[in-house]
Amino acid sequence: MAESNKMKEIPVNKLMVQMGIPMILSMALQAVYNIVDSAFVGNMKVGSEAALNALTLVFPVQMLMVAVGIGTGVGTNALLARTLGEGKNKKAAKVAGNSLFLGVIICAVCLLFGIFGVKAYISSQTADTEVIAMGTSYLRICCVLSFGIIFFSLFEKLLQATGRSLYSTIGQVVGAVVNIILDPVMIYGIGPVPEMGVEGAAYATVIGQIVSAGLLFIFHMKLNREFEHGIKFMKPDGRTIAGIYSIGLPAIIAQALMSVMVYVMNLILKFSPSAQTAYGLFYKVQQFVLFLAFGLRDAITPIIAYAYGMGSKKRIRDGIKYGLIYTTALMILGIFITEIFPDAFATLFNAGQSRTYFISAMRIISISFIFAGINVAYQGIYQALDGGLESLVISLLRQLVIILPLAGIFSIFVKNGTAGISLIWWAFPITELVACAAGYAFLKKISKNRVEKLS
């Protein structure tokens, strides 16, 4: 069956599995970048505690770069899928070209921040000179060479929009393997390569990302033949860019709010560097689990968007139903793993003084995964059905409006700086439960006002 017919002819439950599995693997491997870095850095002979703290502090900016890249890609994905569903191939070429133009602009902004803003950012979260030096070096490399992760995110979504998610996974796997191989070589110094510590971790990460982006560029040019390619389509078009960001901006804000949340949590936990590090390490495990939901969301969005463009109520309803069922199953698996094996994760990271806090965070916050996963699926559904505002509201509830005031209030009751710190972790399950209830109400409203009114 031709790739272009997959989106309209294969039953939705089967199509979601076919598209979802590669995307889930792709997102999981994206999370592996940070987990692998932390695992190798945590086992450095000298300065491992400081290095782990440094990686915790740089993580929000890494997430922000991914947020802008993926959010722009999500907007491109949904708009491109809908445009192809409507049979407008010339418009599709303009959508793809303008997304690449936006990628160039994003890389330029990251480059400027990497040169001028990194040290001030790290210094705002700690006074430890060793941590500041390590964090500045690591983050500067990631920002200056950000074109790998930005263009990987864009080409990934261009392939997913046409049903070729397998090829984006191949690119991600190759990049992850390169990263894993280079990490010990460049961190510890093996063979002719000198020992570089955290700088080596940064170089290994960006090299893996650049390899992935290059491979996906080749796949995009050779396989995405439903629309034309060329520099002429990169000419900025205000209407097309507005269309991309009308869908993608809520996704960017949703991902960016994750960065804001982690940054503010680092400030709330500033009284204890060990608690700071523990939260940073757990967040990478949490990200790994939730990225499974993000991967499935990236199948849900184009499937429902394509059906919306076709005007097929049945395929939209099936997309919603199976998207929520499969997401719930994935999150139950994630809870099972994190609740049973917290000690194994602590050992993997060589958590040291942060071990007790890390295990406490994992056991409590993991309860929230099932509600968080459903919220992610809701946002994918909203984005496919022009529900950008609803998606934004859910993001604000989850990562700003409820979680941060609640964590701040709970931190007041932490005695002697660290005793009772587990109370702060309970802010996460409470927040996700409340947001999930709001998300269900939004889904009912969108179904009534947009899906049911289709002819």
Coordinates of C-alpha atoms in Angstrom, one line a residue:
M1 CA 0.0 0.0 0.0
A2 CA 1.4 3.4 -0.9
E3 CA 2.6 5.5 2.1
S4 CA 0.2 8.3 1.2
N5 CA -2.8 5.9 1.5
K6 CA -1.9 4.6 5.0
M7 CA -3.4 7.6 6.8
K8 CA -6.8 7.1 5.2
E9 CA -7.2 3.4 4.7
I10 CA -5.6 1.4 7.5
P11 CA -7.8 0.9 10.5
V12 CA -6.9 3.4 13.2
N13 CA -6.0 1.0 15.9
K14 CA -3.5 -0.8 13.6
L15 CA -2.3 2.5 12.1
M16 CA -1.6 3.8 15.6
V17 CA 0.4 0.8 16.5
Q18 CA 2.4 0.9 13.2
M19 CA 3.1 4.6 13.6
G20 CA 3.3 4.7 17.4
I21 CA 5.9 2.0 18.1
P22 CA 8.7 3.7 16.0
M23 CA 7.8 7.1 17.5
I24 CA 7.7 5.7 21.0
L25 CA 11.2 4.2 20.5
S26 CA 12.4 7.5 19.0
M27 CA 11.3 9.5 22.0
A28 CA 12.6 7.0 24.4
L29 CA 16.0 7.1 22.7
Q30 CA 15.9 10.9 22.9
A31 CA 15.5 10.6 26.7
V32 CA 18.4 8.1 26.7
Y33 CA 20.8 11.0 25.7
N34 CA 20.4 12.6 29.1
I35 CA 20.2 9.4 31.1
V36 CA 23.4 8.0 29.5
D37 CA 25.2 11.3 30.1
S38 CA 24.3 11.3 33.8
A39 CA 25.1 7.6 34.2
F40 CA 28.6 8.0 32.8
V41 CA 29.2 11.3 34.5
G42 CA 28.1 9.9 37.9
N43 CA 30.8 7.3 37.7
M44 CA 33.7 9.8 37.0
K45 CA 36.7 9.2 39.3
V46 CA 36.9 12.9 40.4
G47 CA 34.1 15.4 40.8
S48 CA 31.2 13.1 40.0
E49 CA 28.8 14.8 42.6
A50 CA 29.5 18.3 41.3
A51 CA 29.2 17.0 37.7
L52 CA 25.7 15.5 38.4
N53 CA 24.6 18.7 40.0
A54 CA 25.9 20.6 37.0
L55 CA 23.9 18.4 34.6
T56 CA 20.8 19.0 36.8
L57 CA 21.2 22.7 36.5
V58 CA 21.7 22.8 32.7
F59 CA 18.8 20.4 32.0
P60 CA 16.1 23.1 31.8
V61 CA 17.9 24.9 28.9
Q62 CA 18.4 21.6 27.1
M63 CA 14.7 21.0 27.5
L64 CA 13.9 24.4 26.3
M65 CA 15.9 23.8 23.0
V66 CA 14.1 20.6 22.5
A67 CA 10.8 22.3 23.3
V68 CA 11.2 24.9 20.6
G69 CA 12.4 22.3 18.0
I70 CA 9.7 19.8 18.8
G71 CA 7.0 22.4 19.2
T72 CA 7.8 23.8 15.8
G73 CA 7.8 20.3 14.4
V74 CA 4.5 19.4 16.0
G75 CA 2.9 22.4 14.3
T76 CA 4.5 21.4 11.0
N77 CA 3.4 17.8 11.6
A78 CA -0.3 18.6 12.1
L79 CA -0.5 21.3 9.4
L80 CA 1.3 19.2 6.9
A81 CA -0.8 16.1 7.6
R82 CA -4.0 18.1 7.3
T83 CA -2.8 19.8 4.1
L84 CA -1.9 16.5 2.5
G85 CA -5.3 15.1 3.7
E86 CA -6.9 18.0 1.8
G87 CA -4.8 17.1 -1.3
K88 CA -3.0 20.5 -1.4
N89 CA 0.5 19.4 -2.3
K90 CA 1.9 22.8 -3.2
K91 CA 0.8 24.2 0.1
A92 CA 2.4 21.2 1.8
A93 CA 5.8 22.1 0.2
K94 CA 5.6 25.6 1.6
V95 CA 4.8 24.3 5.0
A96 CA 7.8 22.0 5.0
G97 CA 10.1 24.7 3.6
N98 CA 9.0 27.3 6.2
S99 CA 9.6 24.9 9.0
L100 CA 13.2 24.6 7.9
F101 CA 13.5 28.4 7.7
L102 CA 12.3 28.6 11.3
G103 CA 14.9 26.0 12.3
V104 CA 17.7 28.3 11.1
I105 CA 16.3 31.2 13.2
I106 CA 16.1 29.0 16.3
C107 CA 19.7 27.8 15.9
A108 CA 20.9 31.4 15.7
V109 CA 19.1 32.3 19.0
C110 CA 20.6 29.2 20.7
L111 CA 24.1 30.2 19.4
L112 CA 23.8 33.7 20.9
F113 CA 22.7 32.4 24.3
G114 CA 25.5 29.9 24.3
I115 CA 28.0 32.6 23.8
F116 CA 26.6 35.3 26.1
G117 CA 24.1 33.9 28.5
V118 CA 25.2 30.5 29.9
K119 CA 27.3 31.5 32.9
A120 CA 24.8 33.9 34.3
Y121 CA 22.1 31.3 34.0
I122 CA 24.1 28.6 35.9
S123 CA 25.2 31.1 38.5
S124 CA 21.6 31.9 39.4
Q125 CA 21.1 28.4 40.8
T126 CA 24.3 27.7 42.7
A127 CA 27.3 29.4 44.3
D128 CA 29.6 26.4 43.9
T129 CA 32.4 27.5 41.6
E130 CA 33.1 23.9 40.5
V131 CA 29.5 23.3 39.5
I132 CA 29.4 26.7 37.7
A133 CA 32.5 25.9 35.7
M134 CA 31.2 22.4 34.7
G135 CA 27.7 23.6 33.9
T136 CA 28.9 26.5 31.8
S137 CA 31.3 24.3 29.7
Y138 CA 28.6 21.6 29.1
L139 CA 25.8 24.0 28.3
R140 CA 27.8 26.2 26.0
I141 CA 28.8 23.3 23.8
C142 CA 25.1 22.1 23.6
C143 CA 23.9 25.6 22.6
V144 CA 26.6 26.5 20.1
L145 CA 26.1 23.2 18.3
S146 CA 22.3 23.1 18.7
F147 CA 21.6 22.7 15.0
G148 CA 21.7 18.9 15.4
I149 CA 18.8 18.6 17.9
I150 CA 16.8 21.4 16.2
F151 CA 16.9 20.0 12.7
F152 CA 16.5 16.4 13.9
S153 CA 13.3 17.5 15.6
L154 CA 12.0 19.1 12.3
F155 CA 12.9 16.3 9.9
E156 CA 11.5 13.8 12.4
K157 CA 8.1 15.5 12.2
L158 CA 8.2 15.9 8.5
L159 CA 8.7 12.1 8.1
Q160 CA 6.0 11.3 10.7
A161 CA 3.5 13.6 8.9
T162 CA 3.7 11.4 5.8
G163 CA 3.5 8.1 7.8
R164 CA 7.2 7.3 7.6
S165 CA 7.9 7.2 11.3
L166 CA 10.1 4.1 11.0
Y167 CA 12.8 6.2 9.3
S168 CA 12.8 8.8 12.0
T169 CA 13.4 6.0 14.5
I170 CA 16.3 4.7 12.5
G171 CA 17.9 8.1 12.6
Q172 CA 17.3 8.3 16.4
V173 CA 18.8 4.9 17.0
V174 CA 21.9 5.6 15.0
G175 CA 22.4 8.9 16.9
A176 CA 21.8 7.2 20.3
V177 CA 24.3 4.5 19.5
V178 CA 26.9 7.1 18.5
N179 CA 26.3 8.9 21.7
I180 CA 26.6 5.8 23.9
I181 CA 29.8 4.8 22.2
L182 CA 31.4 8.2 22.4
D183 CA 30.4 9.0 26.0
P184 CA 32.9 6.8 27.8
V185 CA 35.6 7.5 25.2
M186 CA 35.3 11.3 25.6
I187 CA 34.4 11.5 29.3
Y188 CA 37.1 9.1 30.6
G189 CA 39.6 9.4 27.8
I190 CA 40.2 6.1 25.9
G191 CA 42.9 5.5 23.3
P192 CA 44.1 8.7 21.6
V193 CA 41.1 10.7 23.0
P194 CA 42.0 12.9 26.0
E195 CA 39.9 12.8 29.2
M196 CA 37.4 15.6 28.9
G197 CA 34.9 15.0 31.8
V198 CA 31.6 16.8 31.4
E199 CA 32.8 18.5 28.2
G200 CA 33.2 15.0 26.7
A201 CA 29.6 14.2 27.7
A202 CA 28.5 17.4 25.9
Y203 CA 30.5 16.6 22.7
A204 CA 29.2 13.0 22.6
T205 CA 25.6 14.3 22.9
V206 CA 25.8 16.9 20.1
I207 CA 27.7 14.6 17.8
G208 CA 25.0 12.0 18.2
Q209 CA 22.4 14.6 17.5
I210 CA 24.2 15.9 14.4
V211 CA 24.5 12.3 13.0
S212 CA 20.7 11.8 13.5
A213 CA 19.8 15.1 11.8
G214 CA 22.0 14.3 8.8
L215 CA 20.5 10.9 8.3
L216 CA 16.9 12.2 8.6
F217 CA 17.7 14.9 6.1
I218 CA 18.7 12.2 3.6
F219 CA 15.5 10.2 4.3
H220 CA 13.4 13.4 3.9
M221 CA 14.8 14.3 0.6
K222 CA 14.6 10.8 -0.9
L223 CA 11.3 9.6 0.6
N224 CA 8.9 12.5 1.1
R225 CA 7.8 12.7 -2.5
E226 CA 4.3 13.9 -1.8
F227 CA 5.5 17.5 -2.1
E228 CA 8.4 19.3 -3.7
H229 CA 11.7 20.3 -2.0
G230 CA 13.9 23.3 -2.6
I231 CA 15.3 26.5 -1.1
K232 CA 12.6 28.5 -2.8
F233 CA 10.0 26.9 -0.4
M234 CA 12.0 28.2 2.6
K235 CA 11.1 31.8 1.7
P236 CA 9.2 33.0 4.8
D237 CA 5.5 33.2 4.4
G238 CA 3.6 34.9 7.2
R239 CA 0.4 32.9 6.8
T240 CA 2.2 29.6 6.7
I241 CA 4.3 30.4 9.8
A242 CA 1.2 31.6 11.6
G243 CA -0.4 28.3 10.7
I244 CA 2.5 26.3 12.1
Y245 CA 2.6 28.2 15.3
S246 CA -1.2 28.3 15.8
I247 CA -0.8 24.6 16.4
G248 CA 2.8 24.4 17.5
L249 CA 3.0 27.3 19.9
P250 CA 1.0 25.6 22.6
A251 CA 3.3 22.6 22.2
I252 CA 6.3 24.9 22.6
I253 CA 4.9 26.5 25.7
A254 CA 4.0 23.1 27.1
Q255 CA 7.5 21.9 26.7
A256 CA 9.0 25.2 27.7
L257 CA 6.9 25.2 30.9
M258 CA 8.7 21.9 31.8
S259 CA 12.0 23.9 31.6
V260 CA 10.5 26.6 33.8
M261 CA 9.1 24.1 36.3
V262 CA 12.5 22.3 36.6
Y263 CA 14.3 25.6 37.0
V264 CA 12.0 26.9 39.7
M265 CA 12.1 23.5 41.5
N266 CA 15.9 23.8 41.5
L267 CA 15.4 27.2 43.2
I268 CA 12.9 25.7 45.7
L269 CA 15.4 22.9 46.5
K270 CA 18.4 25.2 46.6
F271 CA 18.7 24.7 50.4
S272 CA 19.9 21.1 49.7
P273 CA 22.3 20.4 46.7
S274 CA 21.6 16.7 47.3
A275 CA 17.9 17.1 47.0
Q276 CA 18.5 19.3 43.9
T277 CA 20.5 16.5 42.3
A278 CA 18.0 13.8 43.3
Y279 CA 15.2 15.7 41.6
G280 CA 17.3 16.3 38.5
L281 CA 18.1 12.6 38.3
F282 CA 14.6 11.5 38.9
Y283 CA 13.3 14.0 36.3
K284 CA 15.4 12.2 33.7
V285 CA 13.8 8.9 34.6
Q286 CA 10.4 10.5 34.6
Q287 CA 11.1 12.1 31.2
F288 CA 12.0 8.6 29.9
V289 CA 8.6 7.3 31.0
L290 CA 6.6 10.3 29.8
F291 CA 8.5 10.4 26.5
L292 CA 6.7 7.1 25.8
A293 CA 3.4 9.1 26.0
F294 CA 4.9 11.9 23.9
G295 CA 5.9 9.4 21.3
L296 CA 2.4 8.0 21.1
R297 CA 1.0 11.5 21.0
D298 CA 3.1 12.1 17.9
A299 CA 1.1 9.3 16.3
I300 CA -2.2 10.4 17.7
T301 CA -1.9 14.0 16.4
P302 CA -1.3 13.3 12.6
I303 CA -3.8 10.5 12.5
I304 CA -6.6 12.6 14.0
A305 CA -5.5 15.7 12.1
Y306 CA -5.6 13.7 8.8
A307 CA -9.0 12.4 9.6
Y308 CA -10.2 15.9 10.5
G309 CA -9.0 17.1 7.1
M310 CA -10.9 14.3 5.5
G311 CA -14.0 15.0 7.6
S312 CA -14.1 11.4 9.0
K313 CA -15.9 11.4 12.3
K314 CA -15.3 7.7 12.8
R315 CA -11.6 7.9 12.4
I316 CA -11.4 10.8 14.7
R317 CA -13.3 9.0 17.4
D318 CA -11.2 5.9 16.9
G319 CA -8.1 8.0 17.2
I320 CA -9.2 9.4 20.5
K321 CA -10.3 6.1 21.9
Y322 CA -7.2 4.0 21.0
G323 CA -4.9 6.9 21.8
L324 CA -6.1 7.0 25.4
I325 CA -6.2 3.2 25.8
Y326 CA -2.6 2.7 24.5
T327 CA -1.3 5.7 26.5
T328 CA -2.8 4.3 29.8
A329 CA -1.3 0.9 29.2
L330 CA 2.2 2.5 28.6
M331 CA 1.9 4.6 31.8
I332 CA 0.9 1.5 33.9
L333 CA 4.1 -0.2 32.6
G334 CA 6.1 2.9 33.6
I335 CA 4.7 2.9 37.1
F336 CA 5.4 -0.8 37.5
I337 CA 9.1 -0.3 36.6
T338 CA 9.8 2.8 38.6
E339 CA 8.0 1.5 41.8
I340 CA 9.8 -1.8 41.8
F341 CA 13.3 -0.8 40.7
P342 CA 14.2 2.5 42.3
D343 CA 17.4 1.1 43.9
A344 CA 18.6 -0.1 40.5
F345 CA 18.2 3.4 39.1
A346 CA 20.0 5.0 42.1
T347 CA 22.9 2.6 41.5
L348 CA 23.0 3.3 37.8
F349 CA 23.5 7.0 38.5
N350 CA 25.9 6.4 41.5
A351 CA 23.6 8.8 43.3
G352 CA 25.8 9.0 46.4
Q353 CA 24.5 11.5 49.0
S354 CA 21.4 12.0 46.9
R355 CA 20.3 8.3 47.0
T356 CA 17.7 8.6 49.8
Y357 CA 16.1 11.6 48.3
F358 CA 16.1 10.1 44.8
I359 CA 14.4 6.9 45.9
S360 CA 11.8 8.9 47.9
A361 CA 11.0 11.1 44.8
M362 CA 10.7 8.0 42.5
R363 CA 8.3 6.2 44.8
I364 CA 6.0 9.2 45.3
I365 CA 6.1 11.1 42.0
S366 CA 5.7 7.9 39.9
I367 CA 2.1 7.6 41.1
S368 CA 1.4 10.6 38.8
F369 CA 2.5 8.9 35.6
I370 CA -0.9 7.6 34.6
F371 CA -2.6 11.0 34.9
A372 CA 0.4 12.8 33.3
G373 CA 0.3 10.4 30.3
I374 CA -3.4 10.9 29.8
N375 CA -2.8 14.7 29.9
V376 CA -0.2 14.4 27.2
A377 CA -2.6 12.3 25.0
Y378 CA -5.3 15.0 25.6
Q379 CA -2.9 17.7 24.3
G380 CA -2.1 15.7 21.2
I381 CA -5.9 15.3 20.5
Y382 CA -6.5 19.0 21.1
Q383 CA -3.6 20.0 18.7
A384 CA -5.1 17.8 15.9
L385 CA -8.5 19.4 16.3
D386 CA -7.4 23.1 16.4
G387 CA -7.6 23.0 20.2
G388 CA -4.5 25.0 20.8
L389 CA -6.0 27.1 23.7
E390 CA -7.1 24.0 25.6
S391 CA -3.7 22.4 25.2
L392 CA -2.1 25.5 26.6
V393 CA -4.4 25.6 29.6
I394 CA -3.6 22.0 30.5
S395 CA 0.2 22.8 30.2
L396 CA -0.2 25.9 32.5
L397 CA -2.1 23.9 35.1
R398 CA 0.4 21.0 35.1
Q399 CA 3.6 23.0 35.0
L400 CA 3.0 26.4 36.5
V401 CA -0.4 27.3 38.0
I402 CA -0.8 24.3 40.4
I403 CA 2.6 22.6 40.8
L404 CA 4.9 25.4 41.7
P405 CA 2.7 27.2 44.3
L406 CA 1.9 23.8 45.8
A407 CA 5.6 22.7 46.0
G408 CA 6.5 26.1 47.4
I409 CA 3.9 25.9 50.1
F410 CA 4.9 22.3 51.0
S411 CA 8.6 23.4 51.2
I412 CA 7.7 25.7 54.1
F413 CA 6.9 22.6 56.2
V414 CA 10.3 21.0 55.5
K415 CA 12.1 21.1 58.8
N416 CA 15.8 21.6 59.4
G417 CA 16.4 22.2 55.7
T418 CA 15.9 18.5 54.6
A419 CA 13.7 16.6 57.1
G420 CA 10.3 15.8 55.5
I421 CA 11.3 16.8 52.0
S422 CA 9.1 14.0 50.6
L423 CA 6.2 16.2 51.3
I424 CA 7.3 18.4 48.3
W425 CA 7.1 15.3 46.0
W426 CA 3.4 14.9 46.7
A427 CA 2.7 18.1 44.8
F428 CA 3.2 16.2 41.5
P429 CA 0.5 13.5 41.8
I430 CA -2.0 16.1 43.1
T431 CA -1.3 18.4 40.2
E432 CA -1.6 15.8 37.5
L433 CA -4.9 14.5 38.9
V434 CA -6.5 18.0 38.9
A435 CA -5.2 18.7 35.4
C436 CA -6.6 15.3 34.1
A437 CA -10.1 16.2 35.4
A438 CA -9.9 19.6 33.5
G439 CA -8.5 17.8 30.4
Y440 CA -11.6 15.5 30.3
A441 CA -13.9 18.4 30.4
F442 CA -12.0 20.1 27.5
L443 CA -12.2 16.9 25.5
K444 CA -16.0 16.7 25.8
K445 CA -16.3 20.3 24.8
I446 CA -14.1 19.9 21.7
S447 CA -15.8 16.7 20.6
K448 CA -19.2 18.5 20.8
N449 CA -18.2 21.7 19.1
R450 CA -15.9 20.4 16.3
V451 CA -16.1 16.7 15.7
E452 CA -19.9 16.3 16.0
K453 CA -20.5 19.3 13.6
L454 CA -18.6 17.7 10.8
S455 CA -20.9 16.8 7.9

